[in-house]
PDB file of N, CA and C in Angstrom:
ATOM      1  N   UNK W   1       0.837  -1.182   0.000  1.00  0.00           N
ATOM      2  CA  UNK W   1       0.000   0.000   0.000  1.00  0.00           C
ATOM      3  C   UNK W   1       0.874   1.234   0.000  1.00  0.00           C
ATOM      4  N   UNK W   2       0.572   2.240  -1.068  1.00  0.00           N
ATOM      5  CA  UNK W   2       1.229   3.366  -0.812  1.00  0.00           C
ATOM      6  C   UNK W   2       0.223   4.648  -0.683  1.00  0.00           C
ATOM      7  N   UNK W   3       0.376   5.372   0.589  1.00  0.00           N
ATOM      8  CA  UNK W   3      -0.316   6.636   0.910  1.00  0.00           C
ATOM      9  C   UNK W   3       0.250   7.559   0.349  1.00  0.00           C
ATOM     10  N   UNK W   4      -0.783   8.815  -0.112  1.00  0.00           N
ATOM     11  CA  UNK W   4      -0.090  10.122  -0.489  1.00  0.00           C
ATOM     12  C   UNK W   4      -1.196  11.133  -0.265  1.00  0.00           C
ATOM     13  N   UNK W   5      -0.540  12.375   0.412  1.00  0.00           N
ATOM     14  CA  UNK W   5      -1.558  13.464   0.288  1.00  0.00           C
ATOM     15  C   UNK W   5      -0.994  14.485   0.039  1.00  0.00           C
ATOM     16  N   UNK W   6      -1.935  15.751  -0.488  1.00  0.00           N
ATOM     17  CA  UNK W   6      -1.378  16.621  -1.150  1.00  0.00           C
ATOM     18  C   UNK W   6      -2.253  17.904   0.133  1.00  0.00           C
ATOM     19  N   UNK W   7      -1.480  19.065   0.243  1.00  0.00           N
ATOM     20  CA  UNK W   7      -1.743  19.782   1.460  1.00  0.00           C
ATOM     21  C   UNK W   7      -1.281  21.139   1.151  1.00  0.00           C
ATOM     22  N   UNK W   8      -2.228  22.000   1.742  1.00  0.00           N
ATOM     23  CA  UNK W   8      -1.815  23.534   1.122  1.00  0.00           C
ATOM     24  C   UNK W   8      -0.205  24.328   1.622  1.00  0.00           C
ATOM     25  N   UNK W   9       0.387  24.840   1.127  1.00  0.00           N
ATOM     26  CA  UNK W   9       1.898  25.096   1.489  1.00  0.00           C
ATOM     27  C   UNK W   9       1.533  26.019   2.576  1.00  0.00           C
ATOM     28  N   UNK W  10       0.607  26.992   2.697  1.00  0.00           N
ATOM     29  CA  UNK W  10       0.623  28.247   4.010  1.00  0.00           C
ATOM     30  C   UNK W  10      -0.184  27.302   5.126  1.00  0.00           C
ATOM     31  N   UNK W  11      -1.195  26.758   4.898  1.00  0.00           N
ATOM     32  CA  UNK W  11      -1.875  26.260   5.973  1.00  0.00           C
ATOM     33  C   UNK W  11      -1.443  24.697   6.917  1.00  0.00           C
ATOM     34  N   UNK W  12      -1.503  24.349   5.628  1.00  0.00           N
ATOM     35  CA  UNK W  12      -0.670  22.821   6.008  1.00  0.00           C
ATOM     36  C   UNK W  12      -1.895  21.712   6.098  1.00  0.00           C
ATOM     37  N   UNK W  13      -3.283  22.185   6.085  1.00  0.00           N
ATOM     38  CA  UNK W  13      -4.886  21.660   5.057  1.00  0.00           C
ATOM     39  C   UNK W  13      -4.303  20.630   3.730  1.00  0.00           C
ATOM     40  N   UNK W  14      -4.774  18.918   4.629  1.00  0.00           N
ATOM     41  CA  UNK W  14      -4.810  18.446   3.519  1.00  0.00           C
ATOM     42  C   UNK W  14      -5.817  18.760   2.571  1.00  0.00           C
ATOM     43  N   UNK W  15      -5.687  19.044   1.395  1.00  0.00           N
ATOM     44  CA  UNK W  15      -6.708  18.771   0.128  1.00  0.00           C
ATOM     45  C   UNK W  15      -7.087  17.956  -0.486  1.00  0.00           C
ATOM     46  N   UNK W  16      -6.208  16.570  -0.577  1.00  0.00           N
ATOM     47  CA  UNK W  16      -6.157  15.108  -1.115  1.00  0.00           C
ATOM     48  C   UNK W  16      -5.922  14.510  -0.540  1.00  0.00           C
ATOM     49  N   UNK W  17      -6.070  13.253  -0.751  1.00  0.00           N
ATOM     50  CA  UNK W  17      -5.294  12.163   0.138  1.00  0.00           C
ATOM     51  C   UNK W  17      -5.464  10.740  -0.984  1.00  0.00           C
ATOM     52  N   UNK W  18      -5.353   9.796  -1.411  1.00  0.00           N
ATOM     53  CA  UNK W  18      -4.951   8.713  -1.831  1.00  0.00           C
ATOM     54  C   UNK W  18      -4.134   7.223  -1.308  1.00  0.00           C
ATOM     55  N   UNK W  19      -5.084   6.481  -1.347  1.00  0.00           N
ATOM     56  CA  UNK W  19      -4.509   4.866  -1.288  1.00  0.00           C
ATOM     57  C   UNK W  19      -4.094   4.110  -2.271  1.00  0.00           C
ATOM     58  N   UNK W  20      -2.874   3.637  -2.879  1.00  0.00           N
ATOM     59  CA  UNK W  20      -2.912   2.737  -3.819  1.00  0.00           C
ATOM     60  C   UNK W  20      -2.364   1.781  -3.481  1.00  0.00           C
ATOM     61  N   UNK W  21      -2.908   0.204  -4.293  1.00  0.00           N
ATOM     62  CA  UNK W  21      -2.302  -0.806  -3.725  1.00  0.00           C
ATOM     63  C   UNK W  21      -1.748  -1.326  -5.263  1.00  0.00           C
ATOM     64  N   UNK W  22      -0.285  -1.657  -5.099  1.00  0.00           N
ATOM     65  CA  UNK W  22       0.019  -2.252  -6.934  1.00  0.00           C
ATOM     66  C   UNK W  22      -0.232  -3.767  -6.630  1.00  0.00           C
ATOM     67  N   UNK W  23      -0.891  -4.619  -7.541  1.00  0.00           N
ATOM     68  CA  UNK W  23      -0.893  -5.946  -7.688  1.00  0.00           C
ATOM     69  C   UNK W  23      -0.124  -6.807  -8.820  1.00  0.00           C
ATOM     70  N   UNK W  24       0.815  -7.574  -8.874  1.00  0.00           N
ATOM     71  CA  UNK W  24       1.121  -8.254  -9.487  1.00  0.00           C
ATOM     72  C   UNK W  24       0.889  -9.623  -9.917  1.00  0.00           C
ATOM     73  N   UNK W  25       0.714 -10.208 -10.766  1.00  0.00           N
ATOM     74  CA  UNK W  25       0.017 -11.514 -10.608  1.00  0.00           C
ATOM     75  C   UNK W  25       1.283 -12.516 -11.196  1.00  0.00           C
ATOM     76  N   UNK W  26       0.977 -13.502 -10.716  1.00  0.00           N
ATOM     77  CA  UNK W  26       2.025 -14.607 -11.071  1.00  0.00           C
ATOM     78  C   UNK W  26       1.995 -14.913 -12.336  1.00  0.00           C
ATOM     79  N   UNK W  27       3.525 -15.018 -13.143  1.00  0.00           N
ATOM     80  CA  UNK W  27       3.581 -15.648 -14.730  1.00  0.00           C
ATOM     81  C   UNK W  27       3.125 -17.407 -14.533  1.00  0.00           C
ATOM     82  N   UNK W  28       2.869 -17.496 -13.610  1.00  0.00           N
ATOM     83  CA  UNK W  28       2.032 -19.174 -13.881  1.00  0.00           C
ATOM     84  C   UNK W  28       0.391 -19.179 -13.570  1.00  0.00           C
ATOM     85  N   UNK W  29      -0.240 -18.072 -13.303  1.00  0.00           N
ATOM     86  CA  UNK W  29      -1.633 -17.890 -13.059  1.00  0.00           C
ATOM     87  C   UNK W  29      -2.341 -18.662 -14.320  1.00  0.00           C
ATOM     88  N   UNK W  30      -2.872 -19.390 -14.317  1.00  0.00           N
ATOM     89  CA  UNK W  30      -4.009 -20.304 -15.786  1.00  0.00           C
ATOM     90  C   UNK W  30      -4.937 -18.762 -16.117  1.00  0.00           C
ATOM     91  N   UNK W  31      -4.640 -17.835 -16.026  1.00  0.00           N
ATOM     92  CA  UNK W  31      -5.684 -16.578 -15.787  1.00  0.00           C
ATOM     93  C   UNK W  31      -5.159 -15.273 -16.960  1.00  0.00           C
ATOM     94  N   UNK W  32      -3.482 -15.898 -17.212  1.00  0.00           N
ATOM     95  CA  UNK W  32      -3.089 -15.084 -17.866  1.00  0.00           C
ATOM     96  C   UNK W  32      -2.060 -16.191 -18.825  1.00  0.00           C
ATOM     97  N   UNK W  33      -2.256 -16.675 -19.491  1.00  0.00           N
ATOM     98  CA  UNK W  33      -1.714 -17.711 -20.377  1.00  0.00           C
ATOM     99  C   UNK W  33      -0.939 -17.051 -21.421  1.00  0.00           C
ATOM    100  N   UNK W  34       0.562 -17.686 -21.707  1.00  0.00           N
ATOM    101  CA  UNK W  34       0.835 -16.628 -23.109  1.00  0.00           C
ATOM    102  C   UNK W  34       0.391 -16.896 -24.539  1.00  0.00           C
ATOM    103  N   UNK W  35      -0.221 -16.164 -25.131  1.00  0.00           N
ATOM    104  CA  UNK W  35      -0.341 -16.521 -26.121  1.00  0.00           C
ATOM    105  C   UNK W  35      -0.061 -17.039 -27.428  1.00  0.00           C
TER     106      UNK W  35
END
């Protein structure tokens, strides 16, 4: 998980905030076969 927020420079008021999670999936998953 990576957090991020974005916040006013004089006040210090977040304005944003964001969660992302990256997923990778396994090269042997039957889900993603090569073609």
């Amino acid at each position: 998980w990576l957090d991020s927020t974005l916040e006013e420079k004089e006040t210090g008021k977040i304005v944003a905030s964001m969660r992302h999670l990256n997923r990778f999936m396994k090269a042997g998953s039957p889900l993603y076969k090569d073609q």
